[in-house]
Amino acid sequence: MKKAFVFDAYGTLYDQGSVEQSVEAVFPGQGSLIAHVWRMKQLEYSWLTTLMNRYEDFWSMTLRSPEYTLRSLQLAASEQLRLDIAATYLDLAPYDDAVVCLDSLVPHRRAILSNGTRSMLSALAANSRLERYLDHILSVDAVRAFKPAPQAYEIVEQALAVERSDVVFVSSNGFDICGAKSFGFTVVRVARADTSVPGPRVAPNSIDERLLYGLIRGNAEMLDHTADFTVASLADIPSLFCDHGNN
């Protein structure tokens, strides 16, 4: 019997598509490219700062990465404009399957563990009205190290007073899945952008930034720490572990 279900936030519970829409409104025709490079650099900077022991919180990463992206594309944006675009991260929409899943997991403890700052996550949960379905909101700020560093996952044991074997961890991000499985959680992968499933062949010269991002981030990683279960939707999770989600 698992005691707690812990979810990644960005890309797992929350759809980041509105970030692209916000960027597109400012830079027509380039929203998708900017948003996807922004996200890749956001993660890369989180890993770099952790490895260098020079922690900056995720809000800082969220501002630095578009600065890099826009400069690389030779586009100009004021600091205020970057702040306005970054604020989209405080008001993301949850995926349609998020509420169904979280509601069905009662009475198990339900938590977010995210690279986001506590203030970012609190605002996000409040604005999306998802806070009513969550018992804990956990940020890596507590240990000043980003996922997939082991100390980030230790927060769950400490905050929820559970053993890692009692935890189901849910993510759509390959790096997060590897980190959580290596740490000792039971891991569920949500295959939201899996390009490895059969589908129409795409000509190499027609690959756009969405597909490229999916190729890099959407598939299961080729490392030894693989998910215990893979699902297409969060709504599939309660049936894996609960008797009709109520026991």
Coordinates of N, CA and C in Angstrom, one line a residue:
M1 N 0.9 -1.2 0.0 CA 0.0 0.0 0.0 C 0.9 1.2 0.0
K2 N 0.8 2.0 -1.0 CA 1.5 3.3 -1.1 C 0.9 4.3 -0.2
K3 N 1.7 5.2 0.4 CA 1.2 6.2 1.3 C 1.0 7.6 0.6
A4 N 1.9 7.8 -0.4 CA 1.9 9.2 -0.9 C 2.1 9.1 -2.4
F5 N 1.5 10.1 -3.1 CA 1.6 10.2 -4.6 C 2.2 11.6 -4.8
V6 N 3.4 11.7 -5.4 CA 4.1 13.0 -5.6 C 4.2 13.3 -7.0
F7 N 3.9 14.5 -7.4 CA 3.8 14.8 -8.9 C 4.8 15.9 -9.2
D8 N 5.5 15.8 -10.3 CA 6.2 16.9 -10.9 C 5.1 17.9 -11.4
A9 N 5.5 19.2 -11.4 CA 4.5 20.2 -11.8 C 4.5 20.5 -13.3
Y10 N 5.6 21.1 -13.8 CA 5.7 21.6 -15.2 C 5.8 20.5 -16.2
G11 N 4.8 20.4 -17.0 CA 4.7 19.4 -18.1 C 4.1 18.1 -17.6
T12 N 3.8 18.0 -16.3 CA 3.2 16.8 -15.8 C 1.7 17.1 -15.3
L13 N 1.6 18.0 -14.3 CA 0.3 18.4 -13.9 C -0.1 19.6 -14.8
Y14 N 0.9 20.5 -15.2 CA 0.5 21.7 -15.8 C 1.0 21.8 -17.3
D15 N 0.2 22.3 -18.1 CA 0.5 22.5 -19.5 C 1.2 23.8 -19.7
Q16 N 2.4 23.7 -20.4 CA 3.2 24.9 -20.6 C 2.9 25.6 -21.9
G17 N 1.9 25.1 -22.6 CA 1.5 25.7 -23.9 C 1.2 27.2 -23.9
S18 N 0.7 27.7 -22.7 CA 0.4 29.1 -22.6 C 1.6 30.0 -22.6
V19 N 2.8 29.4 -22.3 CA 4.0 30.2 -22.4 C 4.3 30.5 -23.8
E20 N 4.1 29.5 -24.7 CA 4.3 29.8 -26.1 C 3.3 30.8 -26.6
Q21 N 2.1 30.8 -26.2 CA 1.1 31.8 -26.6 C 1.5 33.2 -26.2
S22 N 2.0 33.3 -25.0 CA 2.4 34.6 -24.5 C 3.6 35.2 -25.3
V23 N 4.5 34.3 -25.6 CA 5.7 34.8 -26.4 C 5.3 35.1 -27.8
E24 N 4.4 34.3 -28.4 CA 3.9 34.5 -29.7 C 3.2 35.9 -29.9
A25 N 2.5 36.3 -28.8 CA 1.9 37.6 -28.8 C 2.8 38.8 -28.9
V26 N 4.1 38.6 -28.4 CA 5.1 39.6 -28.4 C 6.0 39.5 -29.7
F27 N 6.3 38.2 -30.0 CA 7.2 38.0 -31.2 C 6.4 37.1 -32.2
P28 N 5.5 37.7 -33.0 CA 4.7 36.9 -33.9 C 5.6 36.0 -34.8
G29 N 5.1 34.7 -34.9 CA 5.8 33.8 -35.8 C 7.0 33.1 -35.2
Q30 N 7.4 33.5 -34.0 CA 8.6 32.9 -33.3 C 8.3 32.4 -31.9
G31 N 7.0 32.4 -31.6 CA 6.7 32.0 -30.2 C 7.1 30.6 -29.9
S32 N 6.9 29.7 -30.8 CA 7.2 28.3 -30.5 C 8.7 28.1 -30.4
L33 N 9.5 28.6 -31.3 CA 10.9 28.5 -31.2 C 11.5 29.1 -29.9
I34 N 11.0 30.3 -29.6 CA 11.5 30.9 -28.3 C 11.1 30.2 -27.1
A35 N 9.9 29.7 -27.0 CA 9.4 29.0 -25.8 C 10.1 27.7 -25.6
H36 N 10.4 27.0 -26.7 CA 11.1 25.7 -26.5 C 12.5 25.8 -26.2
V37 N 13.2 26.8 -26.8 CA 14.6 27.0 -26.4 C 14.7 27.5 -25.0
W38 N 13.8 28.4 -24.6 CA 13.7 28.9 -23.3 C 13.5 27.7 -22.3
R39 N 12.7 26.8 -22.5 CA 12.5 25.7 -21.6 C 13.7 24.8 -21.5
M40 N 14.4 24.6 -22.7 CA 15.6 23.7 -22.6 C 16.7 24.4 -21.8
K41 N 16.9 25.7 -22.0 CA 17.9 26.5 -21.3 C 17.5 26.6 -19.8
Q42 N 16.3 26.7 -19.5 CA 15.8 26.8 -18.1 C 16.3 25.5 -17.3
L43 N 16.1 24.4 -18.0 CA 16.5 23.1 -17.3 C 18.0 23.0 -17.3
E44 N 18.7 23.3 -18.4 CA 20.1 23.3 -18.5 C 20.8 24.1 -17.4
Y45 N 20.2 25.3 -17.2 CA 20.8 26.2 -16.2 C 20.6 25.7 -14.8
S46 N 19.4 25.0 -14.6 CA 19.2 24.4 -13.2 C 20.2 23.3 -12.9
W47 N 20.6 22.5 -14.0 CA 21.6 21.5 -13.8 C 23.0 22.1 -13.6
L48 N 23.3 23.1 -14.4 CA 24.6 23.7 -14.3 C 24.8 24.3 -12.9
T49 N 23.9 25.1 -12.4 CA 24.1 25.7 -11.1 C 24.1 24.7 -10.0
T50 N 23.4 23.6 -10.1 CA 23.5 22.6 -9.1 C 24.9 21.9 -9.1
L51 N 25.4 21.6 -10.3 CA 26.7 20.9 -10.4 C 27.8 21.8 -9.9
M52 N 27.6 23.1 -10.1 CA 28.7 24.1 -9.7 C 28.5 24.6 -8.3
N53 N 27.5 24.1 -7.6 CA 27.2 24.5 -6.2 C 27.0 26.0 -6.2
R54 N 26.4 26.6 -7.2 CA 26.1 28.0 -7.2 C 24.6 28.2 -7.5
Y55 N 23.8 27.8 -6.5 CA 22.4 27.7 -6.6 C 21.7 29.1 -6.8
E56 N 20.9 29.2 -7.8 CA 19.9 30.3 -8.0 C 18.6 29.7 -8.1
D57 N 17.6 30.3 -7.6 CA 16.2 29.7 -7.6 C 15.6 29.7 -9.0
F58 N 14.6 28.9 -9.1 CA 14.0 28.7 -10.4 C 13.4 29.9 -11.1
W59 N 13.0 30.9 -10.3 CA 12.5 32.1 -10.9 C 13.7 32.8 -11.6
S60 N 14.9 32.8 -11.0 CA 16.1 33.3 -11.7 C 16.3 32.6 -13.0
M61 N 16.2 31.2 -12.9 CA 16.4 30.4 -14.2 C 15.4 30.8 -15.2
T62 N 14.2 31.1 -14.8 CA 13.1 31.4 -15.7 C 13.3 32.8 -16.3
L63 N 14.1 33.6 -15.7 CA 14.4 34.9 -16.3 C 15.7 34.9 -17.1
R64 N 16.6 34.1 -16.7 CA 17.9 34.1 -17.4 C 17.8 33.4 -18.7
S65 N 17.0 32.3 -18.8 CA 16.9 31.5 -20.0 C 16.2 32.3 -21.2
P66 N 15.2 33.1 -21.0 CA 14.7 33.8 -22.1 C 15.7 34.9 -22.5
E67 N 16.4 35.4 -21.6 CA 17.4 36.4 -21.9 C 18.5 35.8 -22.9
Y68 N 18.9 34.6 -22.6 CA 19.8 33.9 -23.5 C 19.2 33.7 -24.8
T69 N 17.9 33.2 -24.8 CA 17.2 32.8 -26.0 C 17.1 34.0 -27.0
L70 N 16.6 35.1 -26.4 CA 16.3 36.3 -27.2 C 17.6 36.9 -27.8
R71 N 18.7 36.9 -26.9 CA 20.0 37.4 -27.4 C 20.5 36.5 -28.5
S72 N 20.4 35.2 -28.4 CA 20.9 34.3 -29.4 C 20.1 34.5 -30.8
L73 N 18.8 34.9 -30.7 CA 18.0 35.1 -31.9 C 18.1 36.6 -32.3
Q74 N 18.9 37.4 -31.6 CA 19.1 38.8 -31.9 C 17.8 39.5 -31.9
L75 N 17.0 39.2 -30.8 CA 15.8 39.9 -30.5 C 15.9 40.7 -29.3
A76 N 15.3 41.9 -29.2 CA 15.4 42.7 -28.1 C 14.1 42.7 -27.2
A77 N 14.3 42.7 -25.9 CA 13.1 42.8 -25.0 C 13.6 43.5 -23.7
S78 N 12.8 44.4 -23.2 CA 13.1 45.0 -22.0 C 13.0 44.1 -20.8
E79 N 13.6 44.5 -19.7 CA 13.5 43.6 -18.5 C 12.1 43.5 -18.1
Q80 N 11.3 44.5 -18.2 CA 9.9 44.4 -17.8 C 9.1 43.5 -18.7
L81 N 9.4 43.5 -20.0 CA 8.8 42.6 -20.9 C 9.1 41.1 -20.6
R82 N 10.4 40.9 -20.3 CA 10.8 39.5 -19.9 C 10.0 39.1 -18.6
L83 N 9.9 40.0 -17.7 CA 9.2 39.7 -16.4 C 7.7 39.4 -16.7
D84 N 7.1 40.2 -17.6 CA 5.7 40.0 -18.0 C 5.5 38.6 -18.6
I85 N 6.4 38.2 -19.5 CA 6.3 36.9 -20.2 C 6.5 35.8 -19.2
A86 N 7.5 35.9 -18.3 CA 7.8 34.9 -17.3 C 6.7 34.7 -16.4
A87 N 5.9 35.7 -16.1 CA 4.8 35.6 -15.2 C 3.7 34.6 -15.7
T88 N 3.8 34.2 -17.0 CA 2.9 33.2 -17.5 C 3.1 31.9 -16.6
Y89 N 4.3 31.7 -16.1 CA 4.6 30.5 -15.3 C 3.8 30.4 -14.0
L90 N 3.2 31.6 -13.6 CA 2.4 31.6 -12.4 C 0.9 31.3 -12.7
D91 N 0.6 31.2 -13.9 CA -0.8 31.0 -14.3 C -1.1 30.0 -15.4
L92 N -0.3 28.9 -15.3 CA -0.5 27.8 -16.3 C -1.8 27.1 -16.0
A93 N -2.3 26.5 -17.1 CA -3.5 25.7 -16.9 C -3.1 24.2 -16.6
P94 N -3.8 23.6 -15.7 CA -3.6 22.2 -15.5 C -4.1 21.4 -16.6
Y95 N -3.5 20.2 -16.9 CA -4.0 19.3 -17.9 C -5.4 18.8 -17.5
D96 N -6.2 18.5 -18.5 CA -7.6 18.0 -18.2 C -7.6 16.8 -17.3
D97 N -6.6 16.0 -17.3 CA -6.6 14.8 -16.5 C -6.1 15.0 -15.1
A98 N -5.6 16.2 -14.7 CA -5.0 16.4 -13.4 C -6.0 16.3 -12.3
V99 N -7.1 17.0 -12.4 CA -8.1 16.9 -11.3 C -8.7 15.6 -11.1
V100 N -9.0 14.9 -12.2 CA -9.6 13.5 -12.1 C -8.6 12.6 -11.3
C101 N -7.4 12.7 -11.6 CA -6.4 11.9 -11.0 C -6.2 12.2 -9.5
L102 N -6.0 13.5 -9.2 CA -5.8 13.9 -7.8 C -7.0 13.6 -6.9
D103 N -8.2 13.9 -7.5 CA -9.4 13.6 -6.7 C -9.6 12.1 -6.4
S104 N -9.2 11.3 -7.3 CA -9.4 9.8 -7.2 C -8.4 9.2 -6.2
L105 N -7.3 10.0 -5.9 CA -6.3 9.4 -5.0 C -6.6 9.6 -3.5
V106 N -7.7 10.3 -3.2 CA -8.1 10.4 -1.8 C -8.3 9.0 -1.2
P107 N -7.8 8.7 0.0 CA -7.3 9.5 1.0 C -5.7 9.5 1.1
H108 N -5.1 9.0 0.0 CA -3.6 9.1 0.0 C -3.1 10.5 0.0
R109 N -2.0 10.8 0.6 CA -1.4 12.1 0.5 C -1.0 12.4 -0.9
R110 N -1.2 13.7 -1.3 CA -0.9 14.1 -2.7 C -0.1 15.3 -2.6
A111 N 1.0 15.3 -3.3 CA 2.0 16.4 -3.2 C 2.6 16.8 -4.6
I112 N 3.1 18.0 -4.7 CA 3.9 18.4 -5.8 C 5.3 18.5 -5.2
L113 N 6.3 18.0 -6.0 CA 7.7 18.3 -5.8 C 8.2 18.9 -7.1
S114 N 8.7 20.1 -7.0 CA 9.0 20.8 -8.2 C 10.3 21.6 -8.1
N115 N 10.9 21.9 -9.2 CA 12.1 22.8 -9.2 C 11.6 24.3 -9.0
G116 N 10.3 24.5 -9.2 CA 9.8 25.9 -9.0 C 10.0 26.4 -7.6
T117 N 10.1 27.7 -7.4 CA 10.1 28.2 -6.0 C 8.8 28.0 -5.3
R118 N 8.9 28.1 -4.0 CA 7.6 28.0 -3.2 C 6.6 29.0 -3.6
S119 N 7.1 30.3 -3.8 CA 6.1 31.3 -4.2 C 5.5 31.1 -5.6
M120 N 6.4 30.6 -6.6 CA 5.9 30.3 -7.9 C 4.8 29.2 -7.8
L121 N 5.1 28.1 -7.1 CA 4.2 27.0 -7.0 C 2.9 27.3 -6.2
S122 N 3.0 28.1 -5.2 CA 1.8 28.5 -4.4 C 0.9 29.4 -5.3
A123 N 1.5 30.3 -6.1 CA 0.7 31.1 -7.0 C 0.0 30.3 -8.0
L124 N 0.8 29.3 -8.6 CA 0.3 28.5 -9.6 C -0.9 27.6 -9.1
A125 N -0.7 27.0 -8.0 CA -1.8 26.1 -7.4 C -3.0 27.0 -7.1
A126 N -2.8 28.2 -6.6 CA -4.0 29.0 -6.3 C -4.7 29.5 -7.5
N127 N -3.9 30.0 -8.5 CA -4.5 30.5 -9.7 C -5.3 29.4 -10.5
S128 N -4.8 28.2 -10.5 CA -5.4 27.1 -11.2 C -6.5 26.4 -10.4
R129 N -6.6 26.8 -9.1 CA -7.5 26.1 -8.2 C -7.2 24.7 -8.0
L130 N -6.0 24.3 -8.2 CA -5.6 22.9 -7.9 C -5.1 22.7 -6.5
E131 N -5.0 23.8 -5.7 CA -4.5 23.7 -4.3 C -5.4 22.8 -3.5
R132 N -6.7 22.8 -3.8 CA -7.7 22.1 -3.0 C -7.5 20.6 -3.1
Y133 N -6.8 20.1 -4.1 CA -6.5 18.7 -4.4 C -5.1 18.3 -3.9
L134 N -4.4 19.2 -3.3 CA -3.0 18.9 -2.9 C -2.8 19.1 -1.4
D135 N -2.1 18.1 -0.8 CA -1.9 18.2 0.7 C -0.5 18.9 1.0
H136 N 0.4 18.8 0.0 CA 1.7 19.4 0.2 C 2.2 20.0 -1.1
I137 N 2.9 21.2 -1.0 CA 3.6 21.7 -2.2 C 5.0 21.9 -1.8
L138 N 5.9 21.1 -2.4 CA 7.3 21.1 -2.0 C 8.2 21.6 -3.1
S139 N 9.1 22.5 -2.7 CA 10.0 23.1 -3.6 C 11.5 22.7 -3.3
V140 N 12.3 22.6 -4.3 CA 13.7 22.2 -4.1 C 14.5 23.3 -3.4
D141 N 13.9 24.5 -3.3 CA 14.5 25.6 -2.6 C 14.9 25.2 -1.2
A142 N 14.2 24.2 -0.6 CA 14.5 23.8 0.8 C 15.9 23.2 0.9
V143 N 16.5 22.6 -0.2 CA 17.8 22.0 -0.2 C 18.8 22.7 -1.1
R144 N 18.3 23.7 -1.9 CA 19.1 24.5 -2.8 C 19.8 23.6 -3.8
A145 N 19.1 22.6 -4.4 CA 19.6 21.8 -5.4 C 18.4 21.3 -6.2
F146 N 18.6 21.4 -7.6 CA 17.5 21.0 -8.5 C 17.4 19.5 -8.8
K147 N 16.3 19.0 -9.1 CA 16.1 17.7 -9.6 C 17.0 17.6 -10.9
P148 N 17.6 16.4 -11.1 CA 17.5 15.1 -10.4 C 18.5 14.9 -9.3
A149 N 19.0 15.9 -8.7 CA 19.9 15.6 -7.5 C 19.2 14.9 -6.4
P150 N 19.8 13.9 -5.8 CA 19.2 13.0 -4.8 C 18.6 13.8 -3.7
Q151 N 19.3 14.9 -3.2 CA 18.8 15.7 -2.1 C 17.5 16.4 -2.4
A152 N 17.2 16.6 -3.7 CA 15.9 17.2 -4.0 C 14.7 16.2 -3.7
Y153 N 15.0 14.9 -3.9 CA 13.9 13.9 -3.6 C 13.9 13.6 -2.1
E154 N 14.9 13.8 -1.4 CA 14.9 13.6 0.0 C 13.9 14.5 0.7
I155 N 13.5 15.6 0.1 CA 12.5 16.5 0.7 C 11.2 15.8 0.9
V156 N 10.9 14.8 0.1 CA 9.6 14.1 0.2 C 9.6 13.3 1.5
E157 N 10.7 12.5 1.7 CA 10.8 11.7 2.9 C 10.7 12.6 4.2
Q158 N 11.4 13.7 4.2 CA 11.4 14.6 5.3 C 10.1 15.3 5.6
A159 N 9.5 15.8 4.5 CA 8.3 16.6 4.7 C 7.0 15.8 4.9
L160 N 7.0 14.6 4.3 CA 5.8 13.7 4.4 C 6.0 12.6 5.5
A161 N 7.2 12.5 6.0 CA 7.5 11.5 7.0 C 7.2 10.1 6.5
V162 N 7.7 9.8 5.3 CA 7.4 8.5 4.7 C 8.8 7.9 4.2
E163 N 8.8 6.6 4.0 CA 10.0 6.0 3.4 C 9.8 6.1 1.9
R164 N 11.0 6.1 1.2 CA 10.9 6.2 -0.3 C 10.1 5.1 -0.9
S165 N 10.1 3.9 -0.3 CA 9.4 2.8 -0.8 C 7.9 3.0 -0.8
D166 N 7.4 3.9 0.0 CA 6.0 4.2 0.2 C 5.5 5.2 -0.8
V167 N 6.4 5.7 -1.7 CA 6.1 6.9 -2.5 C 5.9 6.5 -4.0
V168 N 4.9 6.9 -4.6 CA 4.7 6.9 -6.1 C 5.0 8.3 -6.6
F169 N 6.0 8.3 -7.5 CA 6.4 9.6 -8.1 C 6.0 9.6 -9.5
V170 N 5.4 10.7 -9.9 CA 4.8 10.9 -11.3 C 5.4 12.0 -12.0
S171 N 5.9 11.8 -13.2 CA 6.5 12.8 -14.0 C 6.4 12.5 -15.5
S172 N 6.5 13.5 -16.3 CA 6.6 13.3 -17.8 C 8.0 13.6 -18.3
N173 N 8.9 14.0 -17.4 CA 10.2 14.5 -17.8 C 11.2 13.4 -17.6
G174 N 12.0 13.0 -18.7 CA 12.9 11.9 -18.6 C 13.9 12.0 -17.5
F175 N 14.5 13.2 -17.3 CA 15.6 13.4 -16.3 C 15.0 13.2 -14.9
D176 N 13.8 13.6 -14.7 CA 13.1 13.5 -13.4 C 12.8 12.1 -13.1
I177 N 12.3 11.3 -14.1 CA 12.0 9.9 -14.0 C 13.3 9.1 -13.6
C178 N 14.4 9.4 -14.2 CA 15.6 8.8 -13.9 C 16.0 9.1 -12.5
G179 N 16.0 10.4 -12.1 CA 16.4 10.8 -10.8 C 15.5 10.1 -9.7
A180 N 14.2 10.1 -9.9 CA 13.3 9.6 -8.9 C 13.4 8.1 -8.8
K181 N 13.6 7.4 -9.9 CA 13.8 5.9 -9.8 C 15.1 5.6 -9.2
S182 N 16.2 6.3 -9.5 CA 17.5 6.1 -8.9 C 17.4 6.3 -7.4
F183 N 16.6 7.3 -7.0 CA 16.4 7.5 -5.5 C 15.7 6.4 -4.8
G184 N 14.8 5.7 -5.5 CA 14.1 4.6 -4.8 C 12.6 4.7 -4.8
F185 N 12.1 5.7 -5.5 CA 10.6 5.8 -5.6 C 10.1 4.8 -6.6
T186 N 8.8 4.4 -6.5 CA 8.1 3.8 -7.5 C 7.7 4.9 -8.5
V187 N 8.0 4.7 -9.8 CA 7.9 5.8 -10.7 C 6.9 5.5 -11.8
V188 N 6.0 6.5 -12.1 CA 5.1 6.4 -13.2 C 5.4 7.5 -14.2
R189 N 5.6 7.1 -15.4 CA 5.9 8.0 -16.5 C 4.7 8.4 -17.2
V190 N 4.4 9.7 -17.4 CA 3.2 10.1 -18.2 C 3.8 10.5 -19.6
A191 N 3.4 9.7 -20.6 CA 4.0 9.9 -21.9 C 3.2 10.9 -22.7
R192 N 3.5 12.2 -22.4 CA 2.7 13.3 -23.0 C 3.3 13.7 -24.3
A193 N 4.6 13.5 -24.6 CA 5.1 14.0 -25.9 C 6.1 12.9 -26.4
D194 N 5.6 11.7 -26.4 CA 6.4 10.5 -26.8 C 6.5 10.4 -28.3
T195 N 7.7 10.7 -28.8 CA 7.9 10.5 -30.3 C 8.3 9.2 -30.7
S196 N 8.5 8.2 -29.7 CA 8.9 6.9 -30.1 C 7.7 6.0 -30.4
V197 N 6.5 6.4 -30.2 CA 5.4 5.6 -30.6 C 5.1 5.7 -32.1
P198 N 4.6 4.6 -32.7 CA 4.4 4.6 -34.1 C 3.5 5.8 -34.6
G199 N 3.9 6.4 -35.7 CA 3.2 7.5 -36.2 C 3.7 7.8 -37.6
P200 N 3.1 8.8 -38.3 CA 3.6 9.2 -39.6 C 5.1 9.6 -39.6
R201 N 5.8 9.1 -40.6 CA 7.2 9.4 -40.7 C 7.3 10.9 -41.0
V202 N 8.3 11.6 -40.4 CA 8.6 13.0 -40.6 C 9.9 13.1 -41.4
A203 N 9.8 13.9 -42.4 CA 11.0 14.1 -43.2 C 12.0 14.9 -42.4
P204 N 13.3 14.6 -42.4 CA 14.3 15.3 -41.6 C 14.2 16.8 -41.7
N205 N 14.0 17.3 -43.0 CA 14.0 18.7 -43.2 C 12.7 19.4 -42.8
S206 N 11.8 18.6 -42.2 CA 10.5 19.2 -41.8 C 10.3 19.2 -40.2
I207 N 11.4 18.9 -39.5 CA 11.3 18.8 -38.1 C 11.3 20.2 -37.5
D208 N 10.2 20.5 -36.7 CA 10.1 21.9 -36.1 C 10.5 21.8 -34.6
E209 N 10.5 22.9 -34.0 CA 10.9 23.0 -32.6 C 10.1 22.1 -31.6
R210 N 8.8 22.0 -31.9 CA 8.0 21.1 -31.0 C 8.4 19.7 -31.1
L211 N 8.6 19.2 -32.3 CA 9.1 17.8 -32.5 C 10.5 17.6 -31.9
L212 N 11.3 18.6 -32.1 CA 12.7 18.5 -31.6 C 12.7 18.5 -30.1
Y213 N 11.9 19.3 -29.5 CA 11.8 19.3 -28.0 C 11.2 17.9 -27.5
G214 N 10.2 17.4 -28.3 CA 9.7 16.0 -27.9 C 10.8 15.0 -28.1
L215 N 11.6 15.1 -29.1 CA 12.7 14.1 -29.3 C 13.7 14.1 -28.1
I216 N 14.0 15.3 -27.6 CA 15.0 15.5 -26.6 C 14.4 15.2 -25.2
R217 N 13.1 15.6 -24.9 CA 12.6 15.6 -23.6 C 11.4 14.6 -23.5
G218 N 10.8 14.2 -24.6 CA 9.5 13.4 -24.4 C 9.6 11.9 -24.3
N219 N 10.8 11.4 -24.7 CA 10.9 9.9 -24.7 C 11.6 9.4 -23.4
A220 N 11.4 8.1 -23.2 CA 12.1 7.5 -22.0 C 13.6 7.5 -22.3
E221 N 14.4 7.8 -21.2 CA 15.8 7.9 -21.4 C 16.4 6.5 -21.5
M222 N 17.6 6.4 -22.2 CA 18.3 5.2 -22.3 C 19.3 4.9 -21.2
L223 N 18.8 5.0 -20.0 CA 19.7 4.7 -18.8 C 19.0 3.6 -18.1
D224 N 19.6 3.1 -17.0 CA 19.1 2.0 -16.3 C 18.0 2.3 -15.3
H225 N 17.7 3.5 -15.1 CA 16.7 3.9 -14.1 C 15.4 4.3 -14.9
T226 N 14.6 3.2 -15.2 CA 13.4 3.4 -16.0 C 12.2 3.4 -15.1
A227 N 11.1 4.0 -15.6 CA 9.8 4.0 -14.9 C 9.3 2.6 -14.7
D228 N 8.6 2.5 -13.6 CA 7.9 1.2 -13.3 C 6.6 1.0 -14.1
F229 N 6.0 2.1 -14.4 CA 4.8 2.1 -15.2 C 4.8 3.3 -16.2
T230 N 4.2 3.1 -17.4 CA 4.0 4.2 -18.3 C 2.6 4.3 -18.7
V231 N 2.0 5.5 -18.6 CA 0.6 5.8 -18.9 C 0.5 6.9 -19.9
A232 N -0.6 6.9 -20.5 CA -0.9 8.0 -21.5 C -1.6 9.2 -20.8
S233 N -2.2 9.0 -19.7 CA -2.9 10.0 -19.0 C -2.8 9.8 -17.5
L234 N -2.8 11.0 -16.8 CA -2.8 10.9 -15.3 C -4.0 10.1 -14.8
A235 N -5.1 10.2 -15.5 CA -6.4 9.5 -15.1 C -6.2 8.0 -15.0
D236 N -5.1 7.5 -15.6 CA -4.9 6.0 -15.6 C -4.2 5.6 -14.3
I237 N -3.7 6.5 -13.5 CA -2.8 6.2 -12.4 C -3.6 5.6 -11.2
P238 N -4.7 6.1 -10.7 CA -5.4 5.6 -9.6 C -5.7 4.1 -9.7
S239 N -6.1 3.6 -10.9 CA -6.4 2.2 -11.1 C -5.2 1.3 -10.9
L240 N -4.0 1.8 -11.1 CA -2.8 1.0 -10.9 C -2.5 0.7 -9.4
F241 N -2.9 1.6 -8.5 CA -2.5 1.4 -7.1 C -3.7 1.4 -6.2
C242 N -4.9 1.8 -6.6 CA -6.0 1.9 -5.7 C -7.2 1.0 -6.1
D243 N -8.0 0.6 -5.2 CA -9.2 0.0 -5.5 C -10.3 1.0 -5.7
H244 N -10.5 1.4 -7.0 CA -11.4 2.4 -7.4 C -11.0 3.8 -6.8
G245 N -9.7 3.9 -6.5 CA -9.2 5.2 -6.0 C -9.7 5.5 -4.6
N246 N -10.3 4.6 -3.9 CA -10.8 4.9 -2.5 C -10.2 4.2 -1.4
N247 N -9.2 3.3 -1.7 CA -8.6 2.5 -0.6 C -7.1 2.6 -0.6

